[in-house]
mmCIF file with all atom_site columns, C-alpha atoms and ligand atoms in Angstrom:
data_model
loop_
_atom_site.group_PDB
_atom_site.id
_atom_site.type_symbol
_atom_site.label_atom_id
_atom_site.label_alt_id
_atom_site.label_comp_id
_atom_site.label_asym_id
_atom_site.label_entity_id
_atom_site.label_seq_id
_atom_site.pdbx_PDB_ins_code
_atom_site.Cartn_x
_atom_site.Cartn_y
_atom_site.Cartn_z
_atom_site.occupancy
_atom_site.B_iso_or_equiv
_atom_site.pdbx_formal_charge
_atom_site.auth_seq_id
_atom_site.auth_comp_id
_atom_site.auth_asym_id
_atom_site.auth_atom_id
_atom_site.pdbx_PDB_model_num
ATOM   1   C  CA  . MET A 1 1   ? -5.631  11.172  -26.141 1.00 58.00 ? 453  MET A CA  1
ATOM   2   C  CA  . GLU A 1 2   ? -2.033  12.704  -24.872 1.00 65.00 ? 454  GLU A CA  1
ATOM   3   C  CA  . THR A 1 3   ? -1.524  11.262  -21.377 1.00 73.00 ? 455  THR A CA  1
ATOM   4   C  CA  . ALA A 1 4   ? -0.247  14.487  -19.036 1.00 89.00 ? 456  ALA A CA  1
ATOM   5   C  CA  . ILE A 1 5   ? 1.500   13.749  -15.981 1.00 93.00 ? 457  ILE A CA  1
ATOM   6   C  CA  . ARG A 1 6   ? 2.418   15.636  -12.847 1.00 96.00 ? 458  ARG A CA  1
ATOM   7   C  CA  . LEU A 1 7   ? 4.371   15.485  -10.049 1.00 97.00 ? 459  LEU A CA  1
ATOM   8   C  CA  . ILE A 1 8   ? 3.131   14.762  -6.332  1.00 97.00 ? 460  ILE A CA  1
ATOM   9   C  CA  . LEU A 1 9   ? 5.599   13.004  -4.247  1.00 98.00 ? 461  LEU A CA  1
ATOM   10  C  CA  . ASP A 1 10  ? 9.459   13.504  -5.278  1.00 98.00 ? 462  ASP A CA  1
ATOM   11  C  CA  . ARG A 1 11  ? 12.321  11.201  -4.017  1.00 98.00 ? 463  ARG A CA  1
ATOM   12  C  CA  . GLU A 1 12  ? 13.179  13.407  -1.193  1.00 98.00 ? 464  GLU A CA  1
ATOM   13  C  CA  . ALA A 1 13  ? 9.649   13.561  -0.217  1.00 98.00 ? 465  ALA A CA  1
ATOM   14  C  CA  . LEU A 1 14  ? 9.024   9.951   -0.444  1.00 98.00 ? 466  LEU A CA  1
ATOM   15  C  CA  . ALA A 1 15  ? 12.809  9.083   1.594   1.00 98.00 ? 467  ALA A CA  1
ATOM   16  C  CA  . ARG A 1 16  ? 11.930  11.411  3.986   1.00 98.00 ? 468  ARG A CA  1
ATOM   17  C  CA  . ARG A 1 17  ? 8.530   10.244  4.813   1.00 98.00 ? 469  ARG A CA  1
ATOM   18  C  CA  . VAL A 1 18  ? 9.678   6.172   4.432   1.00 98.00 ? 470  VAL A CA  1
ATOM   19  C  CA  . ALA A 1 19  ? 12.523  7.030   7.116   1.00 98.00 ? 471  ALA A CA  1
ATOM   20  C  CA  . GLU A 1 20  ? 9.831   8.457   9.930   1.00 98.00 ? 472  GLU A CA  1
ATOM   21  C  CA  . LEU A 1 21  ? 7.638   5.883   9.037   1.00 98.00 ? 473  LEU A CA  1
ATOM   22  C  CA  . GLY A 1 22  ? 10.572  3.415   9.792   1.00 98.00 ? 474  GLY A CA  1
ATOM   23  C  CA  . ALA A 1 23  ? 11.728  4.950   12.785  1.00 98.00 ? 475  ALA A CA  1
ATOM   24  C  CA  . GLN A 1 24  ? 7.964   5.150   14.137  1.00 98.00 ? 476  GLN A CA  1
ATOM   25  C  CA  . LEU A 1 25  ? 7.622   1.163   13.270  1.00 98.00 ? 477  LEU A CA  1
ATOM   26  C  CA  . SER A 1 26  ? 11.198  0.476   14.770  1.00 98.00 ? 478  SER A CA  1
ATOM   27  C  CA  . ARG A 1 27  ? 9.683   1.555   18.177  1.00 98.00 ? 479  ARG A CA  1
ATOM   28  C  CA  . ASP A 1 28  ? 6.469   0.010   17.829  1.00 98.00 ? 480  ASP A CA  1
ATOM   29  C  CA  . TYR A 1 29  ? 7.470   -3.525  17.049  1.00 98.00 ? 481  TYR A CA  1
ATOM   30  C  CA  . ARG A 1 30  ? 10.836  -3.535  18.972  1.00 98.00 ? 482  ARG A CA  1
ATOM   31  C  CA  . GLY A 1 31  ? 10.800  -7.033  20.241  1.00 97.00 ? 483  GLY A CA  1
ATOM   32  C  CA  . LEU A 1 32  ? 7.647   -8.260  18.492  1.00 98.00 ? 484  LEU A CA  1
ATOM   33  C  CA  . GLU A 1 33  ? 9.297   -9.670  15.666  1.00 98.00 ? 485  GLU A CA  1
ATOM   34  C  CA  . PRO A 1 34  ? 6.877   -9.030  13.431  1.00 98.00 ? 486  PRO A CA  1
ATOM   35  C  CA  . VAL A 1 35  ? 5.255   -9.864  10.048  1.00 98.00 ? 487  VAL A CA  1
ATOM   36  C  CA  . PHE A 1 36  ? 5.214   -6.923  6.891   1.00 99.00 ? 488  PHE A CA  1
ATOM   37  C  CA  . VAL A 1 37  ? 2.835   -8.204  4.634   1.00 99.00 ? 489  VAL A CA  1
ATOM   38  C  CA  . GLY A 1 38  ? 3.045   -6.810  1.524   1.00 98.00 ? 490  GLY A CA  1
ATOM   39  C  CA  . ILE A 1 39  ? -0.090  -6.119  -0.670  1.00 98.00 ? 491  ILE A CA  1
ATOM   40  C  CA  . LEU A 1 40  ? 1.173   -7.560  -4.547  1.00 97.00 ? 492  LEU A CA  1
ATOM   41  C  CA  . LYS A 1 41  ? 2.111   -5.742  -6.868  1.00 96.00 ? 493  LYS A CA  1
ATOM   42  C  CA  . GLY A 1 42  ? 1.782   -2.216  -5.870  1.00 97.00 ? 494  GLY A CA  1
ATOM   43  C  CA  . ALA A 1 43  ? 3.324   -2.127  -2.329  1.00 98.00 ? 495  ALA A CA  1
ATOM   44  C  CA  . PHE A 1 44  ? 6.392   -4.002  -3.246  1.00 98.00 ? 496  PHE A CA  1
ATOM   45  C  CA  . ILE A 1 45  ? 8.642   -0.717  -3.737  1.00 98.00 ? 497  ILE A CA  1
ATOM   46  C  CA  . PHE A 1 46  ? 6.960   1.353   -0.595  1.00 99.00 ? 498  PHE A CA  1
ATOM   47  C  CA  . LEU A 1 47  ? 7.668   -2.116  1.667   1.00 98.00 ? 499  LEU A CA  1
ATOM   48  C  CA  . ALA A 1 48  ? 11.203  -2.868  0.004   1.00 98.00 ? 500  ALA A CA  1
ATOM   49  C  CA  . ASP A 1 49  ? 11.792  0.555   0.720   1.00 98.00 ? 501  ASP A CA  1
ATOM   50  C  CA  . LEU A 1 50  ? 10.223  0.446   4.336   1.00 98.00 ? 502  LEU A CA  1
ATOM   51  C  CA  . VAL A 1 51  ? 12.286  -2.391  5.803   1.00 98.00 ? 503  VAL A CA  1
ATOM   52  C  CA  . ARG A 1 52  ? 15.440  -1.043  5.029   1.00 98.00 ? 504  ARG A CA  1
ATOM   53  C  CA  . ALA A 1 53  ? 14.435  1.835   6.899   1.00 98.00 ? 505  ALA A CA  1
ATOM   54  C  CA  . LEU A 1 54  ? 13.710  -0.317  10.080  1.00 98.00 ? 506  LEU A CA  1
ATOM   55  C  CA  . GLU A 1 55  ? 16.176  -0.903  12.863  1.00 98.00 ? 507  GLU A CA  1
ATOM   56  C  CA  . PHE A 1 56  ? 16.167  -4.673  13.372  1.00 96.00 ? 508  PHE A CA  1
ATOM   57  C  CA  . PRO A 1 57  ? 15.103  -6.990  10.611  1.00 95.00 ? 509  PRO A CA  1
ATOM   58  C  CA  . VAL A 1 58  ? 11.707  -8.802  10.097  1.00 98.00 ? 510  VAL A CA  1
ATOM   59  C  CA  . GLU A 1 59  ? 9.782   -11.197 8.351   1.00 98.00 ? 511  GLU A CA  1
ATOM   60  C  CA  . VAL A 1 60  ? 7.967   -10.504 4.761   1.00 98.00 ? 512  VAL A CA  1
ATOM   61  C  CA  . ASP A 1 61  ? 5.449   -12.159 3.142   1.00 98.00 ? 513  ASP A CA  1
ATOM   62  C  CA  . PHE A 1 62  ? 3.009   -11.119 0.285   1.00 98.00 ? 514  PHE A CA  1
ATOM   63  C  CA  . VAL A 1 63  ? -0.798  -10.972 -0.741  1.00 98.00 ? 515  VAL A CA  1
ATOM   64  C  CA  . ARG A 1 64  ? -2.209  -10.202 -3.940  1.00 97.00 ? 516  ARG A CA  1
ATOM   65  C  CA  . ALA A 1 65  ? -5.992  -9.120  -4.088  1.00 93.00 ? 517  ALA A CA  1
ATOM   66  C  CA  . ALA A 1 66  ? -7.212  -8.089  -7.699  1.00 86.00 ? 518  ALA A CA  1
ATOM   67  C  CA  . SER A 1 67  ? -10.280 -5.542  -8.039  1.00 78.00 ? 519  SER A CA  1
ATOM   68  C  CA  . TYR A 1 68  ? -9.876  -2.914  -10.429 1.00 57.00 ? 520  TYR A CA  1
ATOM   69  C  CA  . GLY A 1 69  ? -8.761  -5.100  -13.727 1.00 52.00 ? 521  GLY A CA  1
ATOM   70  C  CA  . ALA A 1 70  ? -7.312  -2.330  -16.327 1.00 49.00 ? 522  ALA A CA  1
ATOM   71  C  CA  . GLY A 1 71  ? -9.654  0.641   -14.815 1.00 56.00 ? 523  GLY A CA  1
ATOM   72  C  CA  . THR A 1 72  ? -9.409  3.206   -12.628 1.00 56.00 ? 524  THR A CA  1
ATOM   73  C  CA  . GLU A 1 73  ? -12.553 2.735   -10.206 1.00 60.00 ? 525  GLU A CA  1
ATOM   74  C  CA  . SER A 1 74  ? -12.921 -0.109  -7.916  1.00 60.00 ? 526  SER A CA  1
ATOM   75  C  CA  . ALA A 1 75  ? -15.971 -2.390  -8.756  1.00 65.00 ? 527  ALA A CA  1
ATOM   76  C  CA  . GLY A 1 76  ? -16.019 -3.168  -4.868  1.00 80.00 ? 528  GLY A CA  1
ATOM   77  C  CA  . VAL A 1 77  ? -15.506 -6.992  -5.606  1.00 86.00 ? 529  VAL A CA  1
ATOM   78  C  CA  . ILE A 1 78  ? -12.123 -8.335  -4.225  1.00 93.00 ? 530  ILE A CA  1
ATOM   79  C  CA  . ARG A 1 79  ? -10.468 -11.370 -5.065  1.00 92.00 ? 531  ARG A CA  1
ATOM   80  C  CA  . LEU A 1 80  ? -7.576  -13.316 -3.322  1.00 96.00 ? 532  LEU A CA  1
ATOM   81  C  CA  . THR A 1 81  ? -5.392  -13.970 -6.154  1.00 96.00 ? 533  THR A CA  1
ATOM   82  C  CA  . LYS A 1 82  ? -2.467  -15.195 -3.759  1.00 98.00 ? 534  LYS A CA  1
ATOM   83  C  CA  . ASP A 1 83  ? -2.460  -15.628 -0.172  1.00 98.00 ? 535  ASP A CA  1
ATOM   84  C  CA  . VAL A 1 84  ? 0.234   -15.716 2.380   1.00 98.00 ? 536  VAL A CA  1
ATOM   85  C  CA  . GLU A 1 85  ? 2.783   -18.817 3.380   1.00 98.00 ? 537  GLU A CA  1
ATOM   86  C  CA  . LEU A 1 86  ? 3.868   -18.158 6.428   1.00 98.00 ? 538  LEU A CA  1
ATOM   87  C  CA  . PRO A 1 87  ? 2.507   -19.498 9.292   1.00 98.00 ? 539  PRO A CA  1
ATOM   88  C  CA  . LEU A 1 88  ? 0.932   -16.204 11.254  1.00 98.00 ? 540  LEU A CA  1
ATOM   89  C  CA  . ALA A 1 89  ? -1.228  -17.173 13.744  1.00 98.00 ? 541  ALA A CA  1
ATOM   90  C  CA  . GLY A 1 90  ? -0.084  -15.857 16.923  1.00 98.00 ? 542  GLY A CA  1
ATOM   91  C  CA  . ARG A 1 91  ? 2.006   -13.331 14.816  1.00 98.00 ? 543  ARG A CA  1
ATOM   92  C  CA  . HIS A 1 92  ? 2.089   -9.548  15.024  1.00 98.00 ? 544  HIS A CA  1
ATOM   93  C  CA  . LEU A 1 93  ? 1.401   -8.499  11.239  1.00 98.00 ? 545  LEU A CA  1
ATOM   94  C  CA  . LEU A 1 94  ? 1.858   -4.917  9.319   1.00 98.00 ? 546  LEU A CA  1
ATOM   95  C  CA  . LEU A 1 95  ? -0.117  -5.180  6.166   1.00 98.00 ? 547  LEU A CA  1
ATOM   96  C  CA  . VAL A 1 96  ? 1.672   -2.746  3.807   1.00 98.00 ? 548  VAL A CA  1
ATOM   97  C  CA  . GLU A 1 97  ? -0.626  -1.171  1.230   1.00 98.00 ? 549  GLU A CA  1
ATOM   98  C  CA  . ASP A 1 98  ? 0.635   1.360   -1.158  1.00 98.00 ? 550  ASP A CA  1
ATOM   99  C  CA  . ILE A 1 99  ? -2.344  3.445   -2.004  1.00 98.00 ? 551  ILE A CA  1
ATOM   100 C  CA  . VAL A 1 100 ? -5.952  3.402   -0.120  1.00 97.00 ? 552  VAL A CA  1
ATOM   101 C  CA  . ASP A 1 101 ? -9.201  4.479   -2.245  1.00 95.00 ? 553  ASP A CA  1
ATOM   102 C  CA  . ALA A 1 102 ? -12.827 3.221   -1.662  1.00 94.00 ? 554  ALA A CA  1
ATOM   103 C  CA  . GLY A 1 103 ? -11.208 0.676   1.356   1.00 96.00 ? 555  GLY A CA  1
ATOM   104 C  CA  . TYR A 1 104 ? -12.476 -1.968  -0.233  1.00 95.00 ? 556  TYR A CA  1
ATOM   105 C  CA  . THR A 1 105 ? -9.296  -3.755  -0.945  1.00 96.00 ? 557  THR A CA  1
ATOM   106 C  CA  . LEU A 1 106 ? -7.899  -3.462  3.076   1.00 97.00 ? 558  LEU A CA  1
ATOM   107 C  CA  . ASP A 1 107 ? -11.151 -4.191  4.362   1.00 97.00 ? 559  ASP A CA  1
ATOM   108 C  CA  . PHE A 1 108 ? -11.482 -7.721  2.676   1.00 97.00 ? 560  PHE A CA  1
ATOM   109 C  CA  . LEU A 1 109 ? -7.458  -8.216  3.194   1.00 98.00 ? 561  LEU A CA  1
ATOM   110 C  CA  . ARG A 1 110 ? -7.985  -7.332  7.134   1.00 98.00 ? 562  ARG A CA  1
ATOM   111 C  CA  . ARG A 1 111 ? -11.012 -9.722  7.395   1.00 97.00 ? 563  ARG A CA  1
ATOM   112 C  CA  . HIS A 1 112 ? -8.797  -12.196 5.687   1.00 98.00 ? 564  HIS A CA  1
ATOM   113 C  CA  . LEU A 1 113 ? -5.786  -12.192 8.012   1.00 98.00 ? 565  LEU A CA  1
ATOM   114 C  CA  . ASN A 1 114 ? -7.612  -11.718 10.752  1.00 98.00 ? 566  ASN A CA  1
ATOM   115 C  CA  . ALA A 1 115 ? -9.348  -15.060 10.378  1.00 98.00 ? 567  ALA A CA  1
ATOM   116 C  CA  . LEU A 1 116 ? -5.788  -16.282 10.706  1.00 98.00 ? 568  LEU A CA  1
ATOM   117 C  CA  . GLY A 1 117 ? -5.870  -15.857 14.347  1.00 98.00 ? 569  GLY A CA  1
ATOM   118 C  CA  . PRO A 1 118 ? -2.749  -12.883 14.670  1.00 98.00 ? 570  PRO A CA  1
ATOM   119 C  CA  . ALA A 1 119 ? -1.703  -11.557 18.044  1.00 98.00 ? 571  ALA A CA  1
ATOM   120 C  CA  . SER A 1 120 ? -2.243  -8.069  16.143  1.00 98.00 ? 572  SER A CA  1
ATOM   121 C  CA  . LEU A 1 121 ? -2.950  -6.961  12.954  1.00 98.00 ? 573  LEU A CA  1
ATOM   122 C  CA  . LYS A 1 122 ? -2.448  -3.273  11.636  1.00 98.00 ? 574  LYS A CA  1
ATOM   123 C  CA  . ILE A 1 123 ? -2.075  -1.143  8.990   1.00 98.00 ? 575  ILE A CA  1
ATOM   124 C  CA  . CYS A 1 124 ? 0.511   0.584   6.912   1.00 99.00 ? 576  CYS A CA  1
ATOM   125 C  CA  . CYS A 1 125 ? -0.331  2.525   3.780   1.00 98.00 ? 577  CYS A CA  1
ATOM   126 C  CA  . LEU A 1 126 ? 1.771   5.181   1.882   1.00 98.00 ? 578  LEU A CA  1
ATOM   127 C  CA  . ILE A 1 127 ? -0.926  7.143   0.703   1.00 98.00 ? 579  ILE A CA  1
ATOM   128 C  CA  . ASP A 1 128 ? -4.163  7.721   1.672   1.00 98.00 ? 580  ASP A CA  1
ATOM   129 C  CA  . LYS A 1 129 ? -7.273  9.086   -1.060  1.00 97.00 ? 581  LYS A CA  1
ATOM   130 C  CA  . ARG A 1 130 ? -8.955  9.863   2.295   1.00 95.00 ? 582  ARG A CA  1
ATOM   131 C  CA  . GLU A 1 131 ? -12.298 11.807  0.574   1.00 95.00 ? 583  GLU A CA  1
ATOM   132 C  CA  . ARG A 1 132 ? -12.410 8.620   -1.375  1.00 94.00 ? 584  ARG A CA  1
ATOM   133 C  CA  . ARG A 1 133 ? -13.317 6.080   1.152   1.00 95.00 ? 585  ARG A CA  1
ATOM   134 C  CA  . ARG A 1 134 ? -16.402 4.175   0.886   1.00 95.00 ? 586  ARG A CA  1
ATOM   135 C  CA  . VAL A 1 135 ? -15.866 1.738   3.731   1.00 96.00 ? 587  VAL A CA  1
ATOM   136 C  CA  . GLU A 1 136 ? -14.582 2.453   7.244   1.00 96.00 ? 588  GLU A CA  1
ATOM   137 C  CA  . VAL A 1 137 ? -10.859 0.597   7.376   1.00 97.00 ? 589  VAL A CA  1
ATOM   138 C  CA  . PRO A 1 138 ? -8.713  1.832   10.774  1.00 98.00 ? 590  PRO A CA  1
ATOM   139 C  CA  . LEU A 1 139 ? -5.148  3.557   8.774   1.00 98.00 ? 591  LEU A CA  1
ATOM   140 C  CA  . ASP A 1 140 ? -2.563  2.919   11.883  1.00 98.00 ? 592  ASP A CA  1
ATOM   141 C  CA  . TYR A 1 141 ? 0.553   4.500   9.455   1.00 99.00 ? 593  TYR A CA  1
ATOM   142 C  CA  . VAL A 1 142 ? -0.006  6.558   6.872   1.00 98.00 ? 594  VAL A CA  1
ATOM   143 C  CA  . GLY A 1 143 ? 2.527   8.271   4.478   1.00 98.00 ? 595  GLY A CA  1
ATOM   144 C  CA  . PHE A 1 144 ? 0.650   11.050  2.882   1.00 98.00 ? 596  PHE A CA  1
ATOM   145 C  CA  . VAL A 1 145 ? -2.785  12.270  2.437   1.00 98.00 ? 597  VAL A CA  1
ATOM   146 C  CA  . VAL A 1 146 ? -4.304  13.279  -1.129  1.00 96.00 ? 598  VAL A CA  1
ATOM   147 C  CA  . PRO A 1 147 ? -7.425  14.293  -1.975  1.00 90.00 ? 599  PRO A CA  1
ATOM   148 C  CA  . GLY A 1 148 ? -7.829  12.047  -4.858  1.00 86.00 ? 600  GLY A CA  1
ATOM   149 C  CA  . GLY A 1 149 ? -6.832  11.413  -8.647  1.00 92.00 ? 601  GLY A CA  1
ATOM   150 C  CA  . PHE A 1 150 ? -4.991  9.135   -10.500 1.00 95.00 ? 602  PHE A CA  1
ATOM   151 C  CA  . LEU A 1 151 ? -1.608  8.093   -8.971  1.00 97.00 ? 603  LEU A CA  1
ATOM   152 C  CA  . VAL A 1 152 ? 1.095   6.255   -10.565 1.00 98.00 ? 604  VAL A CA  1
ATOM   153 C  CA  . GLY A 1 153 ? 5.037   5.465   -9.978  1.00 98.00 ? 605  GLY A CA  1
ATOM   154 C  CA  . TYR A 1 154 ? 6.823   4.029   -6.732  1.00 98.00 ? 606  TYR A CA  1
ATOM   155 C  CA  . GLY A 1 155 ? 5.068   0.752   -7.334  1.00 98.00 ? 607  GLY A CA  1
ATOM   156 C  CA  . LEU A 1 156 ? 1.663   2.316   -8.350  1.00 98.00 ? 608  LEU A CA  1
ATOM   157 C  CA  . ASP A 1 157 ? 0.512   1.493   -11.613 1.00 96.00 ? 609  ASP A CA  1
ATOM   158 C  CA  . CYS A 1 158 ? -1.780  2.660   -14.457 1.00 95.00 ? 610  CYS A CA  1
ATOM   159 C  CA  . GLY A 1 159 ? -3.196  -0.710  -16.451 1.00 92.00 ? 611  GLY A CA  1
ATOM   160 C  CA  . GLU A 1 160 ? 0.817   -2.303  -15.863 1.00 95.00 ? 612  GLU A CA  1
ATOM   161 C  CA  . LYS A 1 161 ? 2.248   0.931   -16.889 1.00 95.00 ? 613  LYS A CA  1
ATOM   162 C  CA  . LEU A 1 162 ? 4.253   3.628   -15.050 1.00 96.00 ? 614  LEU A CA  1
ATOM   163 C  CA  . ARG A 1 163 ? 4.995   1.477   -11.789 1.00 98.00 ? 615  ARG A CA  1
ATOM   164 C  CA  . THR A 1 164 ? 8.589   1.653   -12.015 1.00 98.00 ? 616  THR A CA  1
ATOM   165 C  CA  . LEU A 1 165 ? 8.843   5.788   -11.953 1.00 98.00 ? 617  LEU A CA  1
ATOM   166 C  CA  . PRO A 1 166 ? 10.917  6.704   -8.775  1.00 98.00 ? 618  PRO A CA  1
ATOM   167 C  CA  . GLU A 1 167 ? 8.604   9.568   -8.047  1.00 98.00 ? 619  GLU A CA  1
ATOM   168 C  CA  . VAL A 1 168 ? 4.587   9.391   -7.883  1.00 98.00 ? 620  VAL A CA  1
ATOM   169 C  CA  . TYR A 1 169 ? 2.835   11.470  -10.268 1.00 98.00 ? 621  TYR A CA  1
ATOM   170 C  CA  . ALA A 1 170 ? -0.880  12.234  -10.895 1.00 97.00 ? 622  ALA A CA  1
ATOM   171 C  CA  . VAL A 1 171 ? -1.654  11.049  -14.330 1.00 95.00 ? 623  VAL A CA  1
ATOM   172 C  CA  . ASP A 1 172 ? -4.746  12.889  -16.216 1.00 87.00 ? 624  ASP A CA  1
ATOM   173 C  CA  . MET A 1 173 ? -6.196  10.442  -18.841 1.00 74.00 ? 625  MET A CA  1
ATOM   174 C  CA  . GLY A 1 174 ? -8.638  12.823  -20.366 1.00 71.00 ? 626  GLY A CA  1
ATOM   175 C  CA  . GLY A 1 175 ? -11.123 10.401  -19.145 1.00 67.00 ? 627  GLY A CA  1
ATOM   176 C  CA  . GLU A 1 176 ? -9.799  7.183   -20.830 1.00 72.00 ? 628  GLU A CA  1
ATOM   177 C  CA  . SER A 1 177 ? -8.690  4.029   -18.299 1.00 74.00 ? 629  SER A CA  1
ATOM   178 C  CA  . CYS A 1 178 ? -5.445  2.368   -18.043 1.00 75.00 ? 630  CYS A CA  1
ATOM   179 C  CA  . THR A 1 179 ? -5.664  -0.135  -20.473 1.00 61.00 ? 631  THR A CA  1
ATOM   180 C  CA  . PRO A 1 180 ? -2.535  -1.443  -21.206 1.00 55.00 ? 632  PRO A CA  1
HETATM 181 P  P1  . IMP B 2 .   ? -9.862  0.185   -3.012  1.00 86.59 ? 1193 IMP B P1  1
HETATM 182 O  O1  . IMP B 2 .   ? -10.151 -0.943  -2.451  1.00 86.59 ? 1193 IMP B O1  1
HETATM 183 O  O2  . IMP B 2 .   ? -11.015 0.899   -3.383  1.00 86.59 ? 1193 IMP B O2  1
HETATM 184 O  O3  . IMP B 2 .   ? -9.428  1.125   -1.611  1.00 86.59 ? 1193 IMP B O3  1
HETATM 185 O  O4  . IMP B 2 .   ? -8.501  0.267   -4.116  1.00 86.59 ? 1193 IMP B O4  1
HETATM 186 C  C1  . IMP B 2 .   ? -6.828  0.111   -3.468  1.00 86.59 ? 1193 IMP B C1  1
HETATM 187 C  C2  . IMP B 2 .   ? -6.743  -0.303  -4.431  1.00 86.59 ? 1193 IMP B C2  1
HETATM 188 O  O5  . IMP B 2 .   ? -6.665  0.347   -6.001  1.00 86.59 ? 1193 IMP B O5  1
HETATM 189 C  C3  . IMP B 2 .   ? -4.898  -0.710  -4.181  1.00 86.59 ? 1193 IMP B C3  1
HETATM 190 O  O6  . IMP B 2 .   ? -4.521  -2.090  -3.826  1.00 86.59 ? 1193 IMP B O6  1
HETATM 191 C  C4  . IMP B 2 .   ? -4.393  -0.062  -5.578  1.00 86.59 ? 1193 IMP B C4  1
HETATM 192 O  O7  . IMP B 2 .   ? -3.643  -1.145  -6.140  1.00 86.59 ? 1193 IMP B O7  1
HETATM 193 C  C5  . IMP B 2 .   ? -4.969  0.639   -6.352  1.00 86.59 ? 1193 IMP B C5  1
HETATM 194 N  N1  . IMP B 2 .   ? -5.210  1.854   -6.332  1.00 86.59 ? 1193 IMP B N1  1
HETATM 195 C  C6  . IMP B 2 .   ? -6.383  2.654   -5.950  1.00 86.59 ? 1193 IMP B C6  1
HETATM 196 N  N2  . IMP B 2 .   ? -6.261  4.233   -6.396  1.00 86.59 ? 1193 IMP B N2  1
HETATM 197 C  C7  . IMP B 2 .   ? -5.219  3.741   -7.180  1.00 86.59 ? 1193 IMP B C7  1
HETATM 198 C  C8  . IMP B 2 .   ? -4.471  4.695   -7.984  1.00 86.59 ? 1193 IMP B C8  1
HETATM 199 O  O8  . IMP B 2 .   ? -4.754  6.221   -7.725  1.00 86.59 ? 1193 IMP B O8  1
HETATM 200 N  N3  . IMP B 2 .   ? -3.270  4.629   -8.550  1.00 86.59 ? 1193 IMP B N3  1
HETATM 201 C  C9  . IMP B 2 .   ? -2.811  2.973   -8.953  1.00 86.59 ? 1193 IMP B C9  1
HETATM 202 N  N4  . IMP B 2 .   ? -3.778  2.118   -7.773  1.00 86.59 ? 1193 IMP B N4  1
HETATM 203 C  C10 . IMP B 2 .   ? -4.623  2.680   -7.455  1.00 86.59 ? 1193 IMP B C10 1
HETATM 204 MG MG1 . MG  B 3 .   ? -2.595  -2.459  -4.834  1.00 86.59 ? 1194 MG  B MG1 1
#
């Protein structure tokens, strides 16, 4: 089956929204010396652009969680496959995610990071597939809300493919999974 992709967010739309989020975060976190915690792998491009849109430097760390395997549906079972490395107790944390679907990943990581005793913990995601939510997660900063579909590009992958596209596309796999 041929894989068809359709443009959803072009470079200009992404750049404009990231600049807006950067300005908002610069206001909200000024003087707080926050740590931005990116969720690997998907958030690496969004995080890279976001920190460069800030008016001051921040510290950066990463976690990695796995749920999907090669499929496009969350199993709801999340594993931590890489933990943070900075001491985060008493720090102001911003968890940076690429896309929120059912919400299982962020629910898990929020609990995990809260157990480290941060001064605050907020969440910033590029894309919110709000209608697909199964577990309530407070999203403090949202780039775009989309109804659903499976998206690739700008860090988002389909079985490790299409992650490095500079724009975001919806992929129609004709019922097939993202197996590489
Ligand atoms: P959740 O746990 O169901 O909210 O799924 C969130 C995780 O699944 C994200 O960290 C993404 O890596 C991945 N994911 C969810 N939807 C998409 C998508 O449309 N494209 C690529 N990855 C996705
Ligand atoms: Mg991810």
